């Protein structure tokens, strides 16, 4: 199979969109858990990305 430039661009855009969706879902889940009382350490131990945990805390601080 040969990827044309168009196919490659479409593929890359699809991967980026999927990554953005996954990141948004992870941020929403981390935010929800922090609101429930989870600590940063617990989130990190559960496999959340440190950048997501930091962003979730910043988001909640900005909203309060």
PDB file of C-alpha atoms in Angstrom:
ATOM      1  CA  UNK A   1       0.000   0.000   0.000  1.00  0.00           C
ATOM      2  CA  UNK A   2       1.288   3.423  -0.916  1.00  0.00           C
ATOM      3  CA  UNK A   3       0.210   6.487   1.027  1.00  0.00           C
ATOM      4  CA  UNK A   4      -0.241   9.589  -1.011  1.00  0.00           C
ATOM      5  CA  UNK A   5       0.502  12.981   0.499  1.00  0.00           C
ATOM      6  CA  UNK A   6      -3.259  13.530   0.909  1.00  0.00           C
ATOM      7  CA  UNK A   7      -3.743  10.178   2.656  1.00  0.00           C
ATOM      8  CA  UNK A   8      -0.809  10.848   4.961  1.00  0.00           C
ATOM      9  CA  UNK A   9      -2.139  14.299   5.864  1.00  0.00           C
ATOM     10  CA  UNK A  10      -5.609  12.897   6.544  1.00  0.00           C
ATOM     11  CA  UNK A  11      -4.108  10.122   8.662  1.00  0.00           C
ATOM     12  CA  UNK A  12      -2.029  12.568  10.730  1.00  0.00           C
ATOM     13  CA  UNK A  13      -5.022  14.868  11.221  1.00  0.00           C
ATOM     14  CA  UNK A  14      -7.078  11.886  12.397  1.00  0.00           C
ATOM     15  CA  UNK A  15      -4.412  10.901  14.910  1.00  0.00           C
ATOM     16  CA  UNK A  16      -4.226  14.476  16.211  1.00  0.00           C
ATOM     17  CA  UNK A  17      -8.007  14.694  16.590  1.00  0.00           C
ATOM     18  CA  UNK A  18      -8.054  11.378  18.421  1.00  0.00           C
ATOM     19  CA  UNK A  19      -5.268  12.568  20.728  1.00  0.00           C
ATOM     20  CA  UNK A  20      -7.116  15.790  21.496  1.00  0.00           C
ATOM     21  CA  UNK A  21     -10.263  13.847  22.341  1.00  0.00           C
ATOM     22  CA  UNK A  22      -8.365  11.464  24.602  1.00  0.00           C
ATOM     23  CA  UNK A  23      -6.629  14.386  26.316  1.00  0.00           C
ATOM     24  CA  UNK A  24      -9.920  16.185  26.867  1.00  0.00           C
ATOM     25  CA  UNK A  25     -11.481  13.031  28.283  1.00  0.00           C
ATOM     26  CA  UNK A  26      -8.523  12.469  30.604  1.00  0.00           C
ATOM     27  CA  UNK A  27      -8.641  16.099  31.764  1.00  0.00           C
ATOM     28  CA  UNK A  28     -12.376  15.813  32.464  1.00  0.00           C
ATOM     29  CA  UNK A  29     -11.885  12.588  34.407  1.00  0.00           C
ATOM     30  CA  UNK A  30      -8.992  14.008  36.452  1.00  0.00           C
ATOM     31  CA  UNK A  31     -11.033  17.124  37.239  1.00  0.00           C
ATOM     32  CA  UNK A  32     -13.984  15.008  38.329  1.00  0.00           C
ATOM     33  CA  UNK A  33     -11.803  12.900  40.612  1.00  0.00           C
ATOM     34  CA  UNK A  34     -10.104  15.928  42.182  1.00  0.00           C
ATOM     35  CA  UNK A  35     -13.554  17.326  42.964  1.00  0.00           C
ATOM     36  CA  UNK A  36     -14.328  13.999  44.678  1.00  0.00           C
ATOM     37  CA  UNK A  37     -11.250  14.426  46.882  1.00  0.00           C
ATOM     38  CA  UNK A  38      -8.575  12.470  45.053  1.00  0.00           C
ATOM     39  CA  UNK A  39      -5.048  13.699  45.712  1.00  0.00           C
ATOM     40  CA  UNK A  40      -2.538  14.439  42.976  1.00  0.00           C
ATOM     41  CA  UNK A  41      -0.472  11.512  44.216  1.00  0.00           C
ATOM     42  CA  UNK A  42      -3.402   9.113  43.879  1.00  0.00           C
ATOM     43  CA  UNK A  43      -4.139  10.330  40.343  1.00  0.00           C
ATOM     44  CA  UNK A  44      -0.494   9.901  39.358  1.00  0.00           C
ATOM     45  CA  UNK A  45      -0.447   6.411  40.885  1.00  0.00           C
ATOM     46  CA  UNK A  46      -3.515   5.570  38.791  1.00  0.00           C
ATOM     47  CA  UNK A  47      -1.592   6.513  35.648  1.00  0.00           C
ATOM     48  CA  UNK A  48      -2.759  10.051  34.927  1.00  0.00           C
ATOM     49  CA  UNK A  49      -0.227  12.195  33.084  1.00  0.00           C
ATOM     50  CA  UNK A  50       1.379  14.800  35.396  1.00  0.00           C
ATOM     51  CA  UNK A  51       0.555  17.558  32.885  1.00  0.00           C
ATOM     52  CA  UNK A  52      -3.120  16.535  32.954  1.00  0.00           C
ATOM     53  CA  UNK A  53      -3.174  16.562  36.770  1.00  0.00           C
ATOM     54  CA  UNK A  54      -1.587  20.018  36.841  1.00  0.00           C
ATOM     55  CA  UNK A  55      -4.019  21.307  34.208  1.00  0.00           C
ATOM     56  CA  UNK A  56      -7.004  19.881  36.085  1.00  0.00           C
ATOM     57  CA  UNK A  57      -5.905  21.654  39.270  1.00  0.00           C
ATOM     58  CA  UNK A  58      -5.398  24.920  37.382  1.00  0.00           C
ATOM     59  CA  UNK A  59      -8.807  24.587  35.736  1.00  0.00           C
ATOM     60  CA  UNK A  60     -10.551  24.041  39.054  1.00  0.00           C
ATOM     61  CA  UNK A  61      -8.661  26.952  40.639  1.00  0.00           C
ATOM     62  CA  UNK A  62      -9.681  29.239  37.776  1.00  0.00           C
ATOM     63  CA  UNK A  63     -13.322  28.208  38.111  1.00  0.00           C
ATOM     64  CA  UNK A  64     -13.505  28.785  41.855  1.00  0.00           C
TER      65      UNK A  64
END
